[in-house]
XYZ file of C-alpha atoms in Angstrom:
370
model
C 12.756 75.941 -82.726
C 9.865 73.540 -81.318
C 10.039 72.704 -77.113
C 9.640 69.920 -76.097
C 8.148 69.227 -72.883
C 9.263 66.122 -70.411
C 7.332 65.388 -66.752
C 9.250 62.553 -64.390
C 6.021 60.448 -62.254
C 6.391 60.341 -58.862
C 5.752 56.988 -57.689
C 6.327 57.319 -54.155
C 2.601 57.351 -53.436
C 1.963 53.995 -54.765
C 4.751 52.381 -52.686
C 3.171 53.854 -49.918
C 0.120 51.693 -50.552
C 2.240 48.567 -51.003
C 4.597 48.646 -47.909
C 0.764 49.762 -46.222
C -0.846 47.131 -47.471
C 1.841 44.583 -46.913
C 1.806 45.802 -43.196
C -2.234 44.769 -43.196
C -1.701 41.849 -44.639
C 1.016 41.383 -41.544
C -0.856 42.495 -38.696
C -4.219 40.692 -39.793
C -2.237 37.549 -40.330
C -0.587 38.325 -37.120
C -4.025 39.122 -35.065
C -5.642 35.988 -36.986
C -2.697 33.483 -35.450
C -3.078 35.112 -32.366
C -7.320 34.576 -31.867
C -6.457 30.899 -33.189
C -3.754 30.344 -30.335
C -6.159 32.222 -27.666
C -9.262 29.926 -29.374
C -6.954 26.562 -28.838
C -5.896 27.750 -25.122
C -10.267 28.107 -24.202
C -10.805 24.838 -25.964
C -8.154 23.023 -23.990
C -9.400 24.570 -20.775
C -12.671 24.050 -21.465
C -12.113 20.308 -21.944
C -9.531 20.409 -18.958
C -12.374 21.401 -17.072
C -14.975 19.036 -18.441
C -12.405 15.970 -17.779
C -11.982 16.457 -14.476
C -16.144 17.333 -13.908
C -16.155 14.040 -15.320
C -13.106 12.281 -13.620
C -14.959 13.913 -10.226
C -18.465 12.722 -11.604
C -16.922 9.332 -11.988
C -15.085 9.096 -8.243
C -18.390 9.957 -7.063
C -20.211 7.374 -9.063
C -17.737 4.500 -6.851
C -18.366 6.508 -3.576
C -22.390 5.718 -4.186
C -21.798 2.008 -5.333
C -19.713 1.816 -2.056
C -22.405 3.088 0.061
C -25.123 0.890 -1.905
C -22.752 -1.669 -1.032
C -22.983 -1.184 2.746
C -26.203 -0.704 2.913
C -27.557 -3.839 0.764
C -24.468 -6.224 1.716
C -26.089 -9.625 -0.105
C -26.355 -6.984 -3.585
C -25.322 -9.497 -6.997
C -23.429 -8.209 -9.538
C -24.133 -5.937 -11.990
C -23.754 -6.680 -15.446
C -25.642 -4.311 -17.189
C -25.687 -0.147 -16.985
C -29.151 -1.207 -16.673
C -28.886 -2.534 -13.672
C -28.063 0.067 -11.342
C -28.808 3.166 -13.521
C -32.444 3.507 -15.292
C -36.176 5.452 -14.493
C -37.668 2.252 -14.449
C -40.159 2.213 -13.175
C -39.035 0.755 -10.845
C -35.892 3.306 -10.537
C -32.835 1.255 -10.632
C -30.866 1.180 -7.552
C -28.226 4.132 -7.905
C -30.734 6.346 -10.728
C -31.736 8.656 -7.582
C -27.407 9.184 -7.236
C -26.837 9.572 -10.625
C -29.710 12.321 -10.906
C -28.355 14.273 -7.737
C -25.156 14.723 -10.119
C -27.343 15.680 -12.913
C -29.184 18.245 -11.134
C -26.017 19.792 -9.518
C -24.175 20.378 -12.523
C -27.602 21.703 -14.353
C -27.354 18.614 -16.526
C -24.063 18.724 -18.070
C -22.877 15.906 -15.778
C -24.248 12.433 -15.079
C -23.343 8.855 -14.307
C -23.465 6.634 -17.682
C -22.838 3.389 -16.556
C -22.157 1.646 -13.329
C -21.019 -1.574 -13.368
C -20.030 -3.978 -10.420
C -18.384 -7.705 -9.600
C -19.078 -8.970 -6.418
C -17.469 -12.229 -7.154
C -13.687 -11.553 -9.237
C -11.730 -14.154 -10.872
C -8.761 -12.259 -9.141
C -7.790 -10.235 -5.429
C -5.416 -7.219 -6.186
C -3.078 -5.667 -3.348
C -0.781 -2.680 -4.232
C 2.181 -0.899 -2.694
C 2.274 -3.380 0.261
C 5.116 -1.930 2.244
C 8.227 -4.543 3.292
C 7.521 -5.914 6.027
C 4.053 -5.391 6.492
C 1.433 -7.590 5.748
C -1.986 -8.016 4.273
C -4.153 -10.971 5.301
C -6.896 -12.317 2.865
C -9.737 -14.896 3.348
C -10.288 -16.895 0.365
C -12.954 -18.355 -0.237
C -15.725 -19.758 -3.182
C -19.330 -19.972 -3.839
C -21.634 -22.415 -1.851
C -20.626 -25.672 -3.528
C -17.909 -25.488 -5.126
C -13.531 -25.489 -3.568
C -10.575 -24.773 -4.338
C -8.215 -26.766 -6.855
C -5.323 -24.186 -6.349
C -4.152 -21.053 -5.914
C -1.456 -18.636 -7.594
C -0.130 -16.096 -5.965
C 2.015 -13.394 -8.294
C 4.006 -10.545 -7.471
C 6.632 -8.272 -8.537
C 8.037 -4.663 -6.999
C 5.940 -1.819 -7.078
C 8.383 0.109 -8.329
C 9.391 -1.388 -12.320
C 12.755 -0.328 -11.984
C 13.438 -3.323 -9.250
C 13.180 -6.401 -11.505
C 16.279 -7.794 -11.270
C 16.194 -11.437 -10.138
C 19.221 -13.036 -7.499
C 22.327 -15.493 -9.352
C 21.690 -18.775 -8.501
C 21.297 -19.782 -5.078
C 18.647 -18.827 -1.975
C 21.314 -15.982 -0.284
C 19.374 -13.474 1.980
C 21.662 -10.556 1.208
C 21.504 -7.617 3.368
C 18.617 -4.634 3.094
C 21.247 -2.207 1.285
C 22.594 -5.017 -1.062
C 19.369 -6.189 -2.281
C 18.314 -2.381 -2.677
C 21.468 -1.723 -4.720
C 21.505 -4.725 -6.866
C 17.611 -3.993 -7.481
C 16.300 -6.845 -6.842
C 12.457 -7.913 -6.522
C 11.535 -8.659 -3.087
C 11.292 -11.897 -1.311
C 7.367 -12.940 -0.646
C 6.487 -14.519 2.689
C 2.988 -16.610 2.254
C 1.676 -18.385 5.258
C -1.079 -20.066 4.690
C -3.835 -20.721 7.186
C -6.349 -23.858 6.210
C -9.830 -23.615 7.638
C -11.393 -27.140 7.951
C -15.164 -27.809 7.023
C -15.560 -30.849 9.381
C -18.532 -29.012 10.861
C -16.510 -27.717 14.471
C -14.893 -24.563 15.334
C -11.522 -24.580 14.734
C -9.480 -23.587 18.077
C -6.513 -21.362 17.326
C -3.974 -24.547 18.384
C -5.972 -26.274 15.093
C -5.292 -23.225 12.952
C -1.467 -23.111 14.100
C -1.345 -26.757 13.581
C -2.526 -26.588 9.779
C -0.450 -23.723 9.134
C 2.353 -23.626 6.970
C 4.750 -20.632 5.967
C 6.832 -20.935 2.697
C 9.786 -17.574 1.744
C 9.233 -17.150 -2.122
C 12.892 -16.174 -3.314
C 12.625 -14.814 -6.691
C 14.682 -16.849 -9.904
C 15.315 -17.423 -13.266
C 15.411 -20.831 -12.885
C 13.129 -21.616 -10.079
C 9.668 -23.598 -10.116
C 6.224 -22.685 -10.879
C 4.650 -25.149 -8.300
C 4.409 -25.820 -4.721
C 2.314 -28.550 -2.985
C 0.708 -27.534 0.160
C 0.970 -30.789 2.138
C 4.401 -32.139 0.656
C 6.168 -29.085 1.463
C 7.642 -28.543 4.866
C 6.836 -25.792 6.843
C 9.430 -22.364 7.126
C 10.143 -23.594 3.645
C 12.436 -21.420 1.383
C 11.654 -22.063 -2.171
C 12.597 -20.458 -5.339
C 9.806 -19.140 -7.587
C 10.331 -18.542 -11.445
C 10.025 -15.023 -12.474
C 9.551 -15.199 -16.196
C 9.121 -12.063 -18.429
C 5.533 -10.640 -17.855
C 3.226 -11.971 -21.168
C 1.260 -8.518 -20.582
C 1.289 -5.295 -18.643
C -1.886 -6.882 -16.103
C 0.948 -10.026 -15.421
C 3.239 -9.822 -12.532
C 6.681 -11.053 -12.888
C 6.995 -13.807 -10.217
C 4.455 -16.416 -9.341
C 3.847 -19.732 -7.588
C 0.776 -21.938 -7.604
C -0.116 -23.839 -4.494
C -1.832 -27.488 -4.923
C -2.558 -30.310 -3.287
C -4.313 -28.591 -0.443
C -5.361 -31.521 0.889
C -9.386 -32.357 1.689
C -11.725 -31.155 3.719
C -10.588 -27.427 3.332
C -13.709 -25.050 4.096
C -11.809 -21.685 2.681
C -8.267 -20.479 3.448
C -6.296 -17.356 5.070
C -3.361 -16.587 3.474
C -1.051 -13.857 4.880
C 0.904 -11.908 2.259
C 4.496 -10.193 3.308
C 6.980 -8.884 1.114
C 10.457 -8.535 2.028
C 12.755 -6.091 0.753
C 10.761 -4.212 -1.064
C 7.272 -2.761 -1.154
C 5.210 -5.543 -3.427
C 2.090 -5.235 -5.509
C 0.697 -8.743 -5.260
C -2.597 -10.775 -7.145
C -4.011 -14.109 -6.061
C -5.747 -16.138 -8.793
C -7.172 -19.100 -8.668
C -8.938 -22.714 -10.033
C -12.112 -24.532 -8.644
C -13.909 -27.159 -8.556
C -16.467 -28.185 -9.620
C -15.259 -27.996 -13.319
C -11.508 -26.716 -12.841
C -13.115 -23.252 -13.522
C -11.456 -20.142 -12.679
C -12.313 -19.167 -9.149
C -14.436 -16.827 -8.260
C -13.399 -15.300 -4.878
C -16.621 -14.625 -2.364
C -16.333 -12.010 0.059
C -12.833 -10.445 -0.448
C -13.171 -7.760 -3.057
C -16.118 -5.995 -5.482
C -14.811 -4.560 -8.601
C -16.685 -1.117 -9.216
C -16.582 0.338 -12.916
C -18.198 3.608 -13.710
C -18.267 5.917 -16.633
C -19.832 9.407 -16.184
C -19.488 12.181 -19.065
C -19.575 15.991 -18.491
C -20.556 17.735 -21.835
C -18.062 15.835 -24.523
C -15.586 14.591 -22.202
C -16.187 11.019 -21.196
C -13.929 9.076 -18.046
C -14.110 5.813 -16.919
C -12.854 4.629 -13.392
C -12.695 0.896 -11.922
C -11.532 0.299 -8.258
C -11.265 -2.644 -6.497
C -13.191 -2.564 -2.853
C -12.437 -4.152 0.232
C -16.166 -6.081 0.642
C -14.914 -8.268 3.936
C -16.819 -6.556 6.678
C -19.722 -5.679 4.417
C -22.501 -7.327 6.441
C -20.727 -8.039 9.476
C -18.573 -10.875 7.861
C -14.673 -11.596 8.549
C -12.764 -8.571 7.543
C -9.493 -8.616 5.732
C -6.153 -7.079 7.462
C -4.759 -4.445 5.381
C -0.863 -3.093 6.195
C -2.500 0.213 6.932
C -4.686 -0.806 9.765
C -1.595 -1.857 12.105
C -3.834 -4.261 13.551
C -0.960 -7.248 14.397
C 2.494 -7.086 15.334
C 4.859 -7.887 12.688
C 7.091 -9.193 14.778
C 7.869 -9.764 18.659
C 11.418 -8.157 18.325
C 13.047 -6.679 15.409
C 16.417 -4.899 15.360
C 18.872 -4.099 13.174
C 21.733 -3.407 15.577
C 22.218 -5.497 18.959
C 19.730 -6.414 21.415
C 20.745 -6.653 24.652
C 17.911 -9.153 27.843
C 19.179 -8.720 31.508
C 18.558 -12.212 32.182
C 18.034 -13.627 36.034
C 19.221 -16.708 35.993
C 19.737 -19.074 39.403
C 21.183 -22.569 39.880
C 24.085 -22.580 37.208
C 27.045 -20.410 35.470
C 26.132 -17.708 33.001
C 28.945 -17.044 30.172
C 28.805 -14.378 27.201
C 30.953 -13.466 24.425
C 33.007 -10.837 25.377
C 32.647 -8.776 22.285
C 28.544 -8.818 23.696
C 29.317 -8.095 27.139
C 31.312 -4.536 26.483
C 28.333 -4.017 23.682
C 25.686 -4.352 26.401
C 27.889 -3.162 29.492
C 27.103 -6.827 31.093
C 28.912 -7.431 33.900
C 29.282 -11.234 34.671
């Protein structure tokens, strides 16, 4: 009788190796995802750190412009990144700034380009608080005067642009909140005469007319200066914006009669705080004006490493060489009004030669005894 011989393979070695090498395979994929997501977090902080070198870089770039400003008041516009940036020779104006940076940050950061208006086709004023006010000179170039003036506006905060029913109602402060509603604009307007004498104050108050804008659906798009009485309350059309640099109510004053040297207009809103742009047309040519001695727009790019910001700011240039200098909400530099209450206001009153009467409603409000 013949044996035969049968041996069983134990394969439980070579599953080791798969389940091991399936655990590899794992972990590396594992560690690989990880040194990407660690990779991606340096990268971002990296550039989070270059962006605001160069948002910084940037800010600084308008600080120097400002100071160039100040000290070289009749400066023109600059066009050009040539202008104010370059080695020359000469050195442009601002190169000596813009290599200060350079040398600081061990050459990763520098100025680009600095650009600057001295003469804007437009004055911007934003988050004017209610009843505050900002007063603006406007005024041309040598030779040339105003056609007209627009003056647009809308709420500072986009989610008051609801417009009033039909009508001119003055509803009260916590109506006009709820119903979101943009605010009211008061424009006086002060006209400065160019008959070659100094105009007393009397003259100014004379000239002076002060219109309430109400906002409307269906309200006009024009006022004329001299036709329109003064303490006027007109309503102002508030069409849909065109595009996001449009405000959503606006008025243009005309027919500002002759003889007008340049203008003061005072700017309040009521209601609500107001972001507010004047605009204009001149003569000669019924160009758009250019507005002399208000505002300087300041652009500046600077780049740290890759990363690459650009800044423009709009500059109060109306004491810049001792000129007249704009009134801004912020310098409390006027009395808004001579008396302003909400509640009652009670006078103690002297008065000879005659009966005095109140209501009586006022007289146990005040404690008047009469």
């Amino acid at each position: 009788m013949t044996r035969r011989n049968t041996s069983i393979g134990n394969q439980s070695g070579m599953a080791s190796i798969v389940v091991v090498s399936i655990l590899v395979i794992i972990l590396a994929l594992i560690s690989l995802g990880f040194a990407r997501l660690m990779d991606r977090a340096i990268s971002n902080s990296l550039a989070s750190q270059l962006g605001s070198a160069a948002y910084y870089a940037a800010r600084s770039g308008i600080n120097d412009a400002i100071a160039y400003l100040a000290a070289n008041p009749t400066a023109p516009s600059a066009n050009s990144c040539e202008d104010l940036l370059g080695t020359g020779p000469p050195p442009a104006p601002l190169q000596s700034a813009a290599d200060a940076i350079s040398q600081a940050s061990g050459g990763v950061t520098e100025y680009t380009c600095i650009l600057m208006e001295r003469q804007p086709t437009s004055l911007n004023y934003q988050k004017i608080p209610p009843f505050k006010s900002q007063v603006v000179r406007l005024s041309t170039p040598a030779g040339s005067s105003f056609v007209n003036f627009t003056v647009s506006w809308q709420s500072s905060n986009r989610g008051y642009d609801q417009l009033p029913g039909s009508g001119e109602v003055l509803y009260q402060q916590t109506q006009w909140a709820n119903n979101r509603y943009e605010p009211v604009l008061r424009l006086t307007v002060y006209p400065i005469d160019n008959d070659g004498d100094n105009d007393s104050l009397a003259d100014v108050a004379s000239n002076a007319k002060t219109f309430f804008l109400y906002p409307s659906s269906s309200g006009g798009g024009q006022l004329q200066f001299v036709a329109t009485a003064d303490g006027t309350l007109r309503n102002v059309s508030c069409p849909a914006p065109s595009s996001a640099n449009d405000y959503h109510c606006r008025v243009t004053i005309g027919n500002l009669g002759g003889n007008r040297s340049y203008f003061f207009v005072r700017l309040t809103p009521l209601y609500q705080q107001a972001d507010i742009k004047i605009e204009g047309v001149m003569n000669p040519g019924n160009n758009p004006a250019r507005f002399t001695d208000a505002q300087s727009v300041i652009d500046v790019t600077a780049k740290s490493n890759t990363s690459v910001r650009r800044l423009a700011a709009r500059v109060d240039t109306s004491s810049i060489g001792g000129g007249l200098v704009n009134i801004s909400p912020r310098d409390d530099a006027m009395p808004e009004n001579a008396i302003r209450t909400a509640g009652v206001l009670c006078k103690r009153l002297d008065v000879t030669g005659g009966a005095v009467s109140s209501e009586a409603a006022w007289r146990a409000l005040c404690n008047l005894s009469i």
